[in-house]
Amino acid sequence: MSKREINLADIKAFTVIAEQGSFTKAAEVLDCSRSHLSKQLTQLEACLGVTLITRTTRAQRMTEQGEAFFNRCRGAFDDIEQAIEIAVDNAQRLQGSIKVNCVGGYLGEEVVARLVNEFIAKYPGISVELDFSSQRVDLLVDQFDLVFRMGELEDSGLVARKLMDITNMTLASPKYVDARGLPGDPKALKAHQCITGSVNNWSFFHIANRAQKLDVHINGAFRCRNGRAMKQSALMGNGIVRLPELYCSDELARGELVSVFDDWQVADTPLYLLYHKDRYQPALLKEFVGFTIDHFKEYLA
């Protein structure tokens, strides 16, 4: 039998026998029979090719090799037990670091950043790294713990907690409307200047008849993937823009932007929080997930 076949349970049995000074006491500690312990010790000695404990029907005594082996093994098991205690303690304590990914712009910089700062204010022992990389990230490869993601999801094997549906609107400034008028329906957008992000085809459905849909290819003088910049361009009268309502609620309230269509609407965009499936998720991640869900309930209230 080679060293590779040495069983860790046999080594543990040996250390308990040595510590207790008898097979009977060791069997009580390990909740097994004396004969089972004897078999484990014999098996270990056979693997090592060394007698660790000399035993008779009346007594037992560790050999010199057994003493040396026991001291090393006891130290190793002490280290393992300490490592277990640290791992359990760290998993249960609300401290450590969390790495979060989110799109930038208003959602990341205003909504999620505020949520994160409220969280670390509540739990000073936790630090959060918030990353605004816009590309699709892989939680394992990029080492993120959680990701806020907009849009419909592919089946990724991750846990996806839906936080809200983001209402999208088609908007223009009164300045643009005065100069160019309002399009009668989405097809008329082809004759208008539009402010685009990453999508050149805008899809609409009729509010009274959701089965009635229109897809329109749009053009414009300004193209940018940043919601703030798109909103600023629209405020200056440079075109019609499609933006989430939450990006421009203040401008809508002040009349600086107005809805272009009464009968046509853009589909909502779902917002999800993604994280790994983990039965033994650390306490700090569980707390952040719960905090996020509660935060969005209040945000939507």
PDB file of C-alpha atoms in Angstrom:
ATOM      1  CA  MET A   1       0.000   0.000   0.000  1.00  0.00           C
ATOM      2  CA  SER A   2       1.401   3.423  -0.971  1.00  0.00           C
ATOM      3  CA  LYS A   3       1.477   6.676   0.980  1.00  0.00           C
ATOM      4  CA  ARG A   4      -1.179   8.065  -1.336  1.00  0.00           C
ATOM      5  CA  GLU A   5      -3.646   5.520   0.087  1.00  0.00           C
ATOM      6  CA  ILE A   6      -3.235   6.722   3.652  1.00  0.00           C
ATOM      7  CA  ASN A   7      -6.644   7.617   5.065  1.00  0.00           C
ATOM      8  CA  LEU A   8      -6.956  10.897   6.969  1.00  0.00           C
ATOM      9  CA  ALA A   9      -9.593   9.288   9.203  1.00  0.00           C
ATOM     10  CA  ASP A  10      -7.026   6.665  10.232  1.00  0.00           C
ATOM     11  CA  ILE A  11      -4.576   9.413  11.210  1.00  0.00           C
ATOM     12  CA  LYS A  12      -7.308  11.141  13.222  1.00  0.00           C
ATOM     13  CA  ALA A  13      -8.082   7.838  14.975  1.00  0.00           C
ATOM     14  CA  PHE A  14      -4.402   7.417  15.846  1.00  0.00           C
ATOM     15  CA  THR A  15      -4.136  10.911  17.370  1.00  0.00           C
ATOM     16  CA  VAL A  16      -7.233  10.351  19.522  1.00  0.00           C
ATOM     17  CA  ILE A  17      -5.933   6.965  20.708  1.00  0.00           C
ATOM     18  CA  ALA A  18      -2.624   8.598  21.621  1.00  0.00           C
ATOM     19  CA  GLU A  19      -4.297  11.522  23.396  1.00  0.00           C
ATOM     20  CA  GLN A  20      -6.733   9.347  25.369  1.00  0.00           C
ATOM     21  CA  GLY A  21      -4.172   6.703  26.294  1.00  0.00           C
ATOM     22  CA  SER A  22      -6.542   3.800  25.598  1.00  0.00           C
ATOM     23  CA  PHE A  23      -8.668   2.335  22.842  1.00  0.00           C
ATOM     24  CA  THR A  24     -11.727   2.287  25.100  1.00  0.00           C
ATOM     25  CA  LYS A  25     -11.644   6.033  25.823  1.00  0.00           C
ATOM     26  CA  ALA A  26     -10.814   6.840  22.206  1.00  0.00           C
ATOM     27  CA  ALA A  27     -13.780   4.746  21.024  1.00  0.00           C
ATOM     28  CA  GLU A  28     -16.069   6.768  23.315  1.00  0.00           C
ATOM     29  CA  VAL A  29     -14.726  10.058  21.951  1.00  0.00           C
ATOM     30  CA  LEU A  30     -15.117   8.976  18.321  1.00  0.00           C
ATOM     31  CA  ASP A  31     -18.370   7.077  18.950  1.00  0.00           C
ATOM     32  CA  CYS A  32     -17.191   3.829  17.394  1.00  0.00           C
ATOM     33  CA  SER A  33     -16.062   0.364  18.479  1.00  0.00           C
ATOM     34  CA  ARG A  34     -12.635  -0.589  19.853  1.00  0.00           C
ATOM     35  CA  SER A  35     -12.272  -3.142  17.077  1.00  0.00           C
ATOM     36  CA  HIS A  36     -12.866  -0.476  14.433  1.00  0.00           C
ATOM     37  CA  LEU A  37     -10.170   1.755  15.947  1.00  0.00           C
ATOM     38  CA  SER A  38      -7.761  -1.173  16.107  1.00  0.00           C
ATOM     39  CA  LYS A  39      -8.405  -1.874  12.432  1.00  0.00           C
ATOM     40  CA  GLN A  40      -7.759   1.786  11.558  1.00  0.00           C
ATOM     41  CA  LEU A  41      -4.480   1.877  13.473  1.00  0.00           C
ATOM     42  CA  THR A  42      -3.306  -1.380  11.940  1.00  0.00           C
ATOM     43  CA  GLN A  43      -4.159  -0.084   8.491  1.00  0.00           C
ATOM     44  CA  LEU A  44      -2.256   3.183   9.108  1.00  0.00           C
ATOM     45  CA  GLU A  45       0.826   1.386  10.388  1.00  0.00           C
ATOM     46  CA  ALA A  46       0.753  -0.889   7.347  1.00  0.00           C
ATOM     47  CA  CYS A  47       0.643   2.107   5.033  1.00  0.00           C
ATOM     48  CA  LEU A  48       3.528   3.794   6.824  1.00  0.00           C
ATOM     49  CA  GLY A  49       5.524   0.619   7.385  1.00  0.00           C
ATOM     50  CA  VAL A  50       6.048   1.819  10.984  1.00  0.00           C
ATOM     51  CA  THR A  51       4.747   0.677  14.368  1.00  0.00           C
ATOM     52  CA  LEU A  52       3.205   3.721  16.021  1.00  0.00           C
ATOM     53  CA  ILE A  53       1.785   2.198  19.199  1.00  0.00           C
ATOM     54  CA  THR A  54       3.023  -0.939  20.915  1.00  0.00           C
ATOM     55  CA  ARG A  55       0.010  -2.590  22.532  1.00  0.00           C
ATOM     56  CA  THR A  56      -0.632  -5.615  24.668  1.00  0.00           C
ATOM     57  CA  THR A  57      -3.821  -6.853  26.274  1.00  0.00           C
ATOM     58  CA  ARG A  58      -2.998  -4.754  29.340  1.00  0.00           C
ATOM     59  CA  ALA A  59      -1.359  -1.557  28.106  1.00  0.00           C
ATOM     60  CA  GLN A  60      -0.253   0.548  25.155  1.00  0.00           C
ATOM     61  CA  ARG A  61       2.783   2.730  24.582  1.00  0.00           C
ATOM     62  CA  MET A  62       3.761   5.002  21.703  1.00  0.00           C
ATOM     63  CA  THR A  63       6.992   4.172  19.952  1.00  0.00           C
ATOM     64  CA  GLU A  64       9.599   6.842  19.256  1.00  0.00           C
ATOM     65  CA  GLN A  65       8.353   7.051  15.679  1.00  0.00           C
ATOM     66  CA  GLY A  66       4.789   7.239  16.999  1.00  0.00           C
ATOM     67  CA  GLU A  67       5.657  10.166  19.310  1.00  0.00           C
ATOM     68  CA  ALA A  68       7.208  12.141  16.445  1.00  0.00           C
ATOM     69  CA  PHE A  69       4.301  11.350  14.119  1.00  0.00           C
ATOM     70  CA  PHE A  70       1.741  12.240  16.808  1.00  0.00           C
ATOM     71  CA  ASN A  71       3.298  15.652  17.540  1.00  0.00           C
ATOM     72  CA  ARG A  72       3.271  16.633  13.876  1.00  0.00           C
ATOM     73  CA  CYS A  73      -0.259  15.331  13.313  1.00  0.00           C
ATOM     74  CA  ARG A  74      -1.666  16.983  16.432  1.00  0.00           C
ATOM     75  CA  GLY A  75      -0.273  20.341  15.279  1.00  0.00           C
ATOM     76  CA  ALA A  76      -1.753  19.800  11.819  1.00  0.00           C
ATOM     77  CA  PHE A  77      -5.194  18.930  13.202  1.00  0.00           C
ATOM     78  CA  ASP A  78      -5.041  21.977  15.481  1.00  0.00           C
ATOM     79  CA  ASP A  79      -4.398  24.123  12.399  1.00  0.00           C
ATOM     80  CA  ILE A  80      -7.297  22.487  10.555  1.00  0.00           C
ATOM     81  CA  GLU A  81      -9.685  23.068  13.464  1.00  0.00           C
ATOM     82  CA  GLN A  82      -8.575  26.689  13.674  1.00  0.00           C
ATOM     83  CA  ALA A  83      -9.081  27.089   9.914  1.00  0.00           C
ATOM     84  CA  ILE A  84     -12.599  25.641  10.249  1.00  0.00           C
ATOM     85  CA  GLU A  85     -13.419  28.044  13.079  1.00  0.00           C
ATOM     86  CA  ILE A  86     -12.115  31.018  11.060  1.00  0.00           C
ATOM     87  CA  ALA A  87     -14.037  29.976   7.951  1.00  0.00           C
ATOM     88  CA  VAL A  88     -17.294  29.561   9.872  1.00  0.00           C
ATOM     89  CA  ASP A  89     -16.718  32.772  11.821  1.00  0.00           C
ATOM     90  CA  ASN A  90     -15.955  34.796   8.678  1.00  0.00           C
ATOM     91  CA  ALA A  91     -18.997  33.377   6.897  1.00  0.00           C
ATOM     92  CA  GLN A  92     -21.269  34.315   9.786  1.00  0.00           C
ATOM     93  CA  ARG A  93     -19.840  37.749  10.560  1.00  0.00           C
ATOM     94  CA  LEU A  94     -20.925  40.892   8.772  1.00  0.00           C
ATOM     95  CA  GLN A  95     -17.473  41.940   7.674  1.00  0.00           C
ATOM     96  CA  GLY A  96     -15.295  41.605   4.633  1.00  0.00           C
ATOM     97  CA  SER A  97     -15.535  42.897   1.072  1.00  0.00           C
ATOM     98  CA  ILE A  98     -18.080  42.631  -1.742  1.00  0.00           C
ATOM     99  CA  LYS A  99     -17.344  43.256  -5.420  1.00  0.00           C
ATOM    100  CA  VAL A 100     -20.339  44.571  -7.379  1.00  0.00           C
ATOM    101  CA  ASN A 101     -20.755  45.291 -11.098  1.00  0.00           C
ATOM    102  CA  CYS A 102     -23.376  47.606 -12.588  1.00  0.00           C
ATOM    103  CA  VAL A 103     -23.909  49.696 -15.689  1.00  0.00           C
ATOM    104  CA  GLY A 104     -22.908  53.320 -15.200  1.00  0.00           C
ATOM    105  CA  GLY A 105     -25.004  56.367 -15.946  1.00  0.00           C
ATOM    106  CA  TYR A 106     -27.967  57.344 -13.814  1.00  0.00           C
ATOM    107  CA  LEU A 107     -28.815  53.833 -12.639  1.00  0.00           C
ATOM    108  CA  GLY A 108     -25.299  53.049 -11.430  1.00  0.00           C
ATOM    109  CA  GLU A 109     -24.202  56.496 -10.296  1.00  0.00           C
ATOM    110  CA  GLU A 110     -27.428  57.579  -8.611  1.00  0.00           C
ATOM    111  CA  VAL A 111     -29.530  54.564  -7.675  1.00  0.00           C
ATOM    112  CA  VAL A 112     -27.015  51.771  -7.030  1.00  0.00           C
ATOM    113  CA  ALA A 113     -24.237  54.020  -5.691  1.00  0.00           C
ATOM    114  CA  ARG A 114     -26.663  55.491  -3.148  1.00  0.00           C
ATOM    115  CA  LEU A 115     -27.789  52.002  -2.145  1.00  0.00           C
ATOM    116  CA  VAL A 116     -24.167  50.860  -1.679  1.00  0.00           C
ATOM    117  CA  ASN A 117     -23.257  53.892   0.427  1.00  0.00           C
ATOM    118  CA  GLU A 118     -26.296  53.432   2.638  1.00  0.00           C
ATOM    119  CA  PHE A 119     -25.283  49.789   3.092  1.00  0.00           C
ATOM    120  CA  ILE A 120     -21.697  50.494   4.156  1.00  0.00           C
ATOM    121  CA  ALA A 121     -22.937  53.246   6.468  1.00  0.00           C
ATOM    122  CA  LYS A 122     -25.149  50.668   8.176  1.00  0.00           C
ATOM    123  CA  TYR A 123     -22.410  48.002   8.270  1.00  0.00           C
ATOM    124  CA  PRO A 124     -19.003  49.682   8.840  1.00  0.00           C
ATOM    125  CA  GLY A 125     -17.222  46.308   8.839  1.00  0.00           C
ATOM    126  CA  ILE A 126     -18.084  45.714   5.176  1.00  0.00           C
ATOM    127  CA  SER A 127     -16.374  47.338   2.203  1.00  0.00           C
ATOM    128  CA  VAL A 128     -17.842  47.416  -1.311  1.00  0.00           C
ATOM    129  CA  GLU A 129     -16.032  47.809  -4.634  1.00  0.00           C
ATOM    130  CA  LEU A 130     -18.505  49.147  -7.210  1.00  0.00           C
ATOM    131  CA  ASP A 131     -17.476  48.650 -10.834  1.00  0.00           C
ATOM    132  CA  PHE A 132     -19.215  50.427 -13.735  1.00  0.00           C
ATOM    133  CA  SER A 133     -17.845  48.298 -16.580  1.00  0.00           C
ATOM    134  CA  SER A 134     -20.587  48.185 -19.186  1.00  0.00           C
ATOM    135  CA  GLN A 135     -19.607  44.925 -20.859  1.00  0.00           C
ATOM    136  CA  ARG A 136     -21.322  41.704 -19.930  1.00  0.00           C
ATOM    137  CA  VAL A 137     -19.269  40.251 -17.111  1.00  0.00           C
ATOM    138  CA  ASP A 138     -18.719  36.683 -15.975  1.00  0.00           C
ATOM    139  CA  LEU A 139     -19.069  36.504 -12.204  1.00  0.00           C
ATOM    140  CA  LEU A 140     -16.489  33.721 -11.908  1.00  0.00           C
ATOM    141  CA  VAL A 141     -13.946  34.973 -14.447  1.00  0.00           C
ATOM    142  CA  ASP A 142     -14.195  38.623 -13.384  1.00  0.00           C
ATOM    143  CA  GLN A 143     -14.518  37.715  -9.695  1.00  0.00           C
ATOM    144  CA  PHE A 144     -17.681  39.712  -9.014  1.00  0.00           C
ATOM    145  CA  ASP A 145     -19.969  38.675  -6.177  1.00  0.00           C
ATOM    146  CA  LEU A 146     -23.079  40.411  -7.520  1.00  0.00           C
ATOM    147  CA  VAL A 147     -24.160  42.079 -10.757  1.00  0.00           C
ATOM    148  CA  PHE A 148     -26.996  44.520 -11.449  1.00  0.00           C
ATOM    149  CA  ARG A 149     -28.172  43.855 -14.986  1.00  0.00           C
ATOM    150  CA  MET A 150     -30.831  45.418 -17.198  1.00  0.00           C
ATOM    151  CA  GLY A 151     -32.788  43.561 -19.860  1.00  0.00           C
ATOM    152  CA  GLU A 152     -33.989  40.023 -20.382  1.00  0.00           C
ATOM    153  CA  LEU A 153     -31.585  37.333 -19.250  1.00  0.00           C
ATOM    154  CA  GLU A 154     -30.222  34.212 -20.818  1.00  0.00           C
ATOM    155  CA  ASP A 155     -30.260  31.068 -18.716  1.00  0.00           C
ATOM    156  CA  SER A 156     -26.906  31.514 -17.008  1.00  0.00           C
ATOM    157  CA  GLY A 157     -27.284  29.189 -14.040  1.00  0.00           C
ATOM    158  CA  LEU A 158     -27.156  32.195 -11.706  1.00  0.00           C
ATOM    159  CA  VAL A 159     -29.758  33.327  -9.194  1.00  0.00           C
ATOM    160  CA  ALA A 160     -31.677  36.266 -10.692  1.00  0.00           C
ATOM    161  CA  ARG A 161     -33.722  38.428  -8.308  1.00  0.00           C
ATOM    162  CA  LYS A 162     -35.943  40.856 -10.176  1.00  0.00           C
ATOM    163  CA  LEU A 163     -35.796  44.276  -8.530  1.00  0.00           C
ATOM    164  CA  MET A 164     -38.097  46.361 -10.730  1.00  0.00           C
ATOM    165  CA  ASP A 165     -39.404  47.056 -14.213  1.00  0.00           C
ATOM    166  CA  ILE A 166     -37.924  50.263 -15.581  1.00  0.00           C
ATOM    167  CA  THR A 167     -40.475  52.328 -17.522  1.00  0.00           C
ATOM    168  CA  ASN A 168     -39.087  53.673 -20.796  1.00  0.00           C
ATOM    169  CA  MET A 169     -40.402  56.782 -22.520  1.00  0.00           C
ATOM    170  CA  THR A 170     -39.999  58.543 -25.873  1.00  0.00           C
ATOM    171  CA  LEU A 171     -39.300  62.208 -25.095  1.00  0.00           C
ATOM    172  CA  ALA A 172     -38.467  65.567 -26.600  1.00  0.00           C
ATOM    173  CA  SER A 173     -38.005  69.102 -25.344  1.00  0.00           C
ATOM    174  CA  PRO A 174     -40.664  71.792 -25.987  1.00  0.00           C
ATOM    175  CA  LYS A 175     -37.988  73.566 -28.040  1.00  0.00           C
ATOM    176  CA  TYR A 176     -37.750  70.606 -30.434  1.00  0.00           C
ATOM    177  CA  VAL A 177     -41.525  70.156 -30.566  1.00  0.00           C
ATOM    178  CA  ASP A 178     -42.025  73.849 -31.442  1.00  0.00           C
ATOM    179  CA  ALA A 179     -39.461  73.585 -34.239  1.00  0.00           C
ATOM    180  CA  ARG A 180     -40.308  70.168 -35.724  1.00  0.00           C
ATOM    181  CA  GLY A 181     -43.702  69.177 -34.331  1.00  0.00           C
ATOM    182  CA  LEU A 182     -44.682  65.791 -32.892  1.00  0.00           C
ATOM    183  CA  PRO A 183     -44.622  62.563 -34.906  1.00  0.00           C
ATOM    184  CA  GLY A 184     -48.111  61.134 -35.362  1.00  0.00           C
ATOM    185  CA  ASP A 185     -46.960  57.570 -34.757  1.00  0.00           C
ATOM    186  CA  PRO A 186     -43.625  55.709 -34.466  1.00  0.00           C
ATOM    187  CA  LYS A 187     -43.304  55.343 -38.274  1.00  0.00           C
ATOM    188  CA  ALA A 188     -43.070  59.141 -38.510  1.00  0.00           C
ATOM    189  CA  LEU A 189     -39.833  59.055 -36.476  1.00  0.00           C
ATOM    190  CA  LYS A 190     -38.001  58.394 -39.751  1.00  0.00           C
ATOM    191  CA  ALA A 191     -38.579  62.041 -40.652  1.00  0.00           C
ATOM    192  CA  HIS A 192     -37.257  63.294 -37.288  1.00  0.00           C
ATOM    193  CA  GLN A 193     -33.877  63.722 -35.625  1.00  0.00           C
ATOM    194  CA  CYS A 194     -33.432  61.062 -32.953  1.00  0.00           C
ATOM    195  CA  ILE A 195     -30.855  60.762 -30.225  1.00  0.00           C
ATOM    196  CA  THR A 196     -29.541  57.198 -30.163  1.00  0.00           C
ATOM    197  CA  GLY A 197     -27.642  55.035 -27.725  1.00  0.00           C
ATOM    198  CA  SER A 198     -26.634  51.511 -28.695  1.00  0.00           C
ATOM    199  CA  VAL A 199     -29.834  50.646 -30.599  1.00  0.00           C
ATOM    200  CA  ASN A 200     -30.908  51.988 -34.021  1.00  0.00           C
ATOM    201  CA  ASN A 201     -34.190  50.068 -34.126  1.00  0.00           C
ATOM    202  CA  TRP A 202     -36.883  51.201 -31.722  1.00  0.00           C
ATOM    203  CA  SER A 203     -39.812  48.893 -30.967  1.00  0.00           C
ATOM    204  CA  PHE A 204     -43.224  50.119 -29.863  1.00  0.00           C
ATOM    205  CA  PHE A 205     -46.572  48.592 -28.955  1.00  0.00           C
ATOM    206  CA  HIS A 206     -49.995  50.241 -29.027  1.00  0.00           C
ATOM    207  CA  ILE A 207     -51.299  50.939 -25.546  1.00  0.00           C
ATOM    208  CA  ALA A 208     -54.895  50.003 -26.399  1.00  0.00           C
ATOM    209  CA  ASN A 209     -53.873  46.919 -28.389  1.00  0.00           C
ATOM    210  CA  ARG A 210     -50.580  45.455 -27.214  1.00  0.00           C
ATOM    211  CA  ALA A 211     -50.581  42.987 -30.108  1.00  0.00           C
ATOM    212  CA  GLN A 212     -50.155  45.922 -32.488  1.00  0.00           C
ATOM    213  CA  LYS A 213     -46.419  46.551 -32.735  1.00  0.00           C
ATOM    214  CA  LEU A 214     -44.103  48.707 -34.808  1.00  0.00           C
ATOM    215  CA  ASP A 215     -40.340  48.508 -35.327  1.00  0.00           C
ATOM    216  CA  VAL A 216     -38.716  51.669 -36.652  1.00  0.00           C
ATOM    217  CA  HIS A 217     -35.171  52.275 -37.854  1.00  0.00           C
ATOM    218  CA  ILE A 218     -34.182  55.707 -36.571  1.00  0.00           C
ATOM    219  CA  ASN A 219     -31.375  58.163 -37.369  1.00  0.00           C
ATOM    220  CA  GLY A 220     -29.968  61.219 -35.675  1.00  0.00           C
ATOM    221  CA  ALA A 221     -27.115  63.680 -35.370  1.00  0.00           C
ATOM    222  CA  PHE A 222     -26.083  62.572 -31.866  1.00  0.00           C
ATOM    223  CA  ARG A 223     -25.193  59.068 -30.768  1.00  0.00           C
ATOM    224  CA  CYS A 224     -23.968  58.200 -27.258  1.00  0.00           C
ATOM    225  CA  ARG A 225     -24.317  55.282 -24.865  1.00  0.00           C
ATOM    226  CA  ASN A 226     -24.485  57.530 -21.808  1.00  0.00           C
ATOM    227  CA  GLY A 227     -27.980  58.328 -20.573  1.00  0.00           C
ATOM    228  CA  ARG A 228     -26.985  61.660 -19.038  1.00  0.00           C
ATOM    229  CA  ALA A 229     -25.434  62.847 -22.300  1.00  0.00           C
ATOM    230  CA  MET A 230     -28.475  61.713 -24.274  1.00  0.00           C
ATOM    231  CA  LYS A 231     -30.779  63.571 -21.907  1.00  0.00           C
ATOM    232  CA  GLN A 232     -28.662  66.726 -22.160  1.00  0.00           C
ATOM    233  CA  SER A 233     -28.844  66.599 -25.949  1.00  0.00           C
ATOM    234  CA  ALA A 234     -32.626  66.250 -25.811  1.00  0.00           C
ATOM    235  CA  LEU A 235     -32.921  69.188 -23.385  1.00  0.00           C
ATOM    236  CA  MET A 236     -31.008  71.316 -25.884  1.00  0.00           C
ATOM    237  CA  GLY A 237     -33.581  70.501 -28.564  1.00  0.00           C
ATOM    238  CA  ASN A 238     -31.368  68.261 -30.667  1.00  0.00           C
ATOM    239  CA  GLY A 239     -33.852  65.450 -31.163  1.00  0.00           C
ATOM    240  CA  ILE A 240     -36.225  62.833 -29.814  1.00  0.00           C
ATOM    241  CA  VAL A 241     -34.774  60.488 -27.206  1.00  0.00           C
ATOM    242  CA  ARG A 242     -35.781  57.187 -25.665  1.00  0.00           C
ATOM    243  CA  LEU A 243     -34.863  57.040 -21.973  1.00  0.00           C
ATOM    244  CA  PRO A 244     -35.968  55.382 -18.728  1.00  0.00           C
ATOM    245  CA  GLU A 245     -38.471  57.542 -16.876  1.00  0.00           C
ATOM    246  CA  LEU A 246     -36.402  57.435 -13.696  1.00  0.00           C
ATOM    247  CA  TYR A 247     -33.501  59.112 -15.561  1.00  0.00           C
ATOM    248  CA  CYS A 248     -35.529  62.251 -16.172  1.00  0.00           C
ATOM    249  CA  SER A 249     -38.335  62.431 -13.591  1.00  0.00           C
ATOM    250  CA  ASP A 250     -37.308  65.967 -12.530  1.00  0.00           C
ATOM    251  CA  GLU A 251     -37.222  67.253 -16.117  1.00  0.00           C
ATOM    252  CA  LEU A 252     -40.648  65.710 -16.772  1.00  0.00           C
ATOM    253  CA  ALA A 253     -42.056  67.310 -13.639  1.00  0.00           C
ATOM    254  CA  ARG A 254     -40.711  70.725 -14.708  1.00  0.00           C
ATOM    255  CA  GLY A 255     -41.946  70.326 -18.294  1.00  0.00           C
ATOM    256  CA  GLU A 256     -38.435  70.463 -19.725  1.00  0.00           C
ATOM    257  CA  LEU A 257     -39.128  67.162 -21.463  1.00  0.00           C
ATOM    258  CA  VAL A 258     -42.500  65.907 -22.706  1.00  0.00           C
ATOM    259  CA  SER A 259     -43.794  62.561 -23.902  1.00  0.00           C
ATOM    260  CA  VAL A 260     -43.902  62.272 -27.681  1.00  0.00           C
ATOM    261  CA  PHE A 261     -46.656  59.635 -27.962  1.00  0.00           C
ATOM    262  CA  ASP A 262     -49.975  59.189 -26.194  1.00  0.00           C
ATOM    263  CA  ASP A 263     -50.963  55.891 -27.812  1.00  0.00           C
ATOM    264  CA  TRP A 264     -47.613  54.160 -28.301  1.00  0.00           C
ATOM    265  CA  GLN A 265     -45.243  52.881 -25.641  1.00  0.00           C
ATOM    266  CA  VAL A 266     -41.802  51.322 -25.376  1.00  0.00           C
ATOM    267  CA  ALA A 267     -41.552  48.029 -23.483  1.00  0.00           C
ATOM    268  CA  ASP A 268     -40.322  48.174 -19.893  1.00  0.00           C
ATOM    269  CA  THR A 269     -36.792  46.993 -19.089  1.00  0.00           C
ATOM    270  CA  PRO A 270     -36.432  44.564 -16.166  1.00  0.00           C
ATOM    271  CA  LEU A 271     -33.638  45.117 -13.662  1.00  0.00           C
ATOM    272  CA  TYR A 272     -32.116  42.079 -11.957  1.00  0.00           C
ATOM    273  CA  LEU A 273     -29.607  41.365  -9.224  1.00  0.00           C
ATOM    274  CA  LEU A 274     -27.522  38.318 -10.185  1.00  0.00           C
ATOM    275  CA  TYR A 275     -25.363  36.141  -7.959  1.00  0.00           C
ATOM    276  CA  HIS A 276     -24.076  32.593  -7.668  1.00  0.00           C
ATOM    277  CA  LYS A 277     -26.179  29.704  -6.454  1.00  0.00           C
ATOM    278  CA  ASP A 278     -24.592  28.941  -3.100  1.00  0.00           C
ATOM    279  CA  ARG A 279     -26.234  27.044  -0.250  1.00  0.00           C
ATOM    280  CA  TYR A 280     -23.603  28.433   2.111  1.00  0.00           C
ATOM    281  CA  GLN A 281     -23.561  32.033   0.973  1.00  0.00           C
ATOM    282  CA  PRO A 282     -21.579  34.257   3.389  1.00  0.00           C
ATOM    283  CA  ALA A 283     -23.654  36.374   5.748  1.00  0.00           C
ATOM    284  CA  LEU A 284     -22.439  39.665   4.247  1.00  0.00           C
ATOM    285  CA  LEU A 285     -23.720  38.679   0.780  1.00  0.00           C
ATOM    286  CA  LYS A 286     -27.052  37.507   2.187  1.00  0.00           C
ATOM    287  CA  GLU A 287     -27.368  40.808   4.013  1.00  0.00           C
ATOM    288  CA  PHE A 288     -26.553  42.827   0.885  1.00  0.00           C
ATOM    289  CA  VAL A 289     -29.104  40.912  -1.199  1.00  0.00           C
ATOM    290  CA  GLY A 290     -31.806  41.437   1.429  1.00  0.00           C
ATOM    291  CA  PHE A 291     -30.844  45.096   1.852  1.00  0.00           C
ATOM    292  CA  THR A 292     -31.020  45.627  -1.926  1.00  0.00           C
ATOM    293  CA  ILE A 293     -34.455  44.020  -2.247  1.00  0.00           C
ATOM    294  CA  ASP A 294     -35.817  46.129   0.639  1.00  0.00           C
ATOM    295  CA  HIS A 295     -34.213  49.262  -0.835  1.00  0.00           C
ATOM    296  CA  PHE A 296     -35.969  48.800  -4.168  1.00  0.00           C
ATOM    297  CA  LYS A 297     -39.304  48.130  -2.444  1.00  0.00           C
ATOM    298  CA  GLU A 298     -38.940  51.530  -0.752  1.00  0.00           C
ATOM    299  CA  TYR A 299     -37.692  53.108  -4.006  1.00  0.00           C
ATOM    300  CA  LEU A 300     -40.824  51.948  -5.817  1.00  0.00           C
ATOM    301  CA  ALA A 301     -43.198  52.873  -2.982  1.00  0.00           C
TER     302      ALA A 301
END
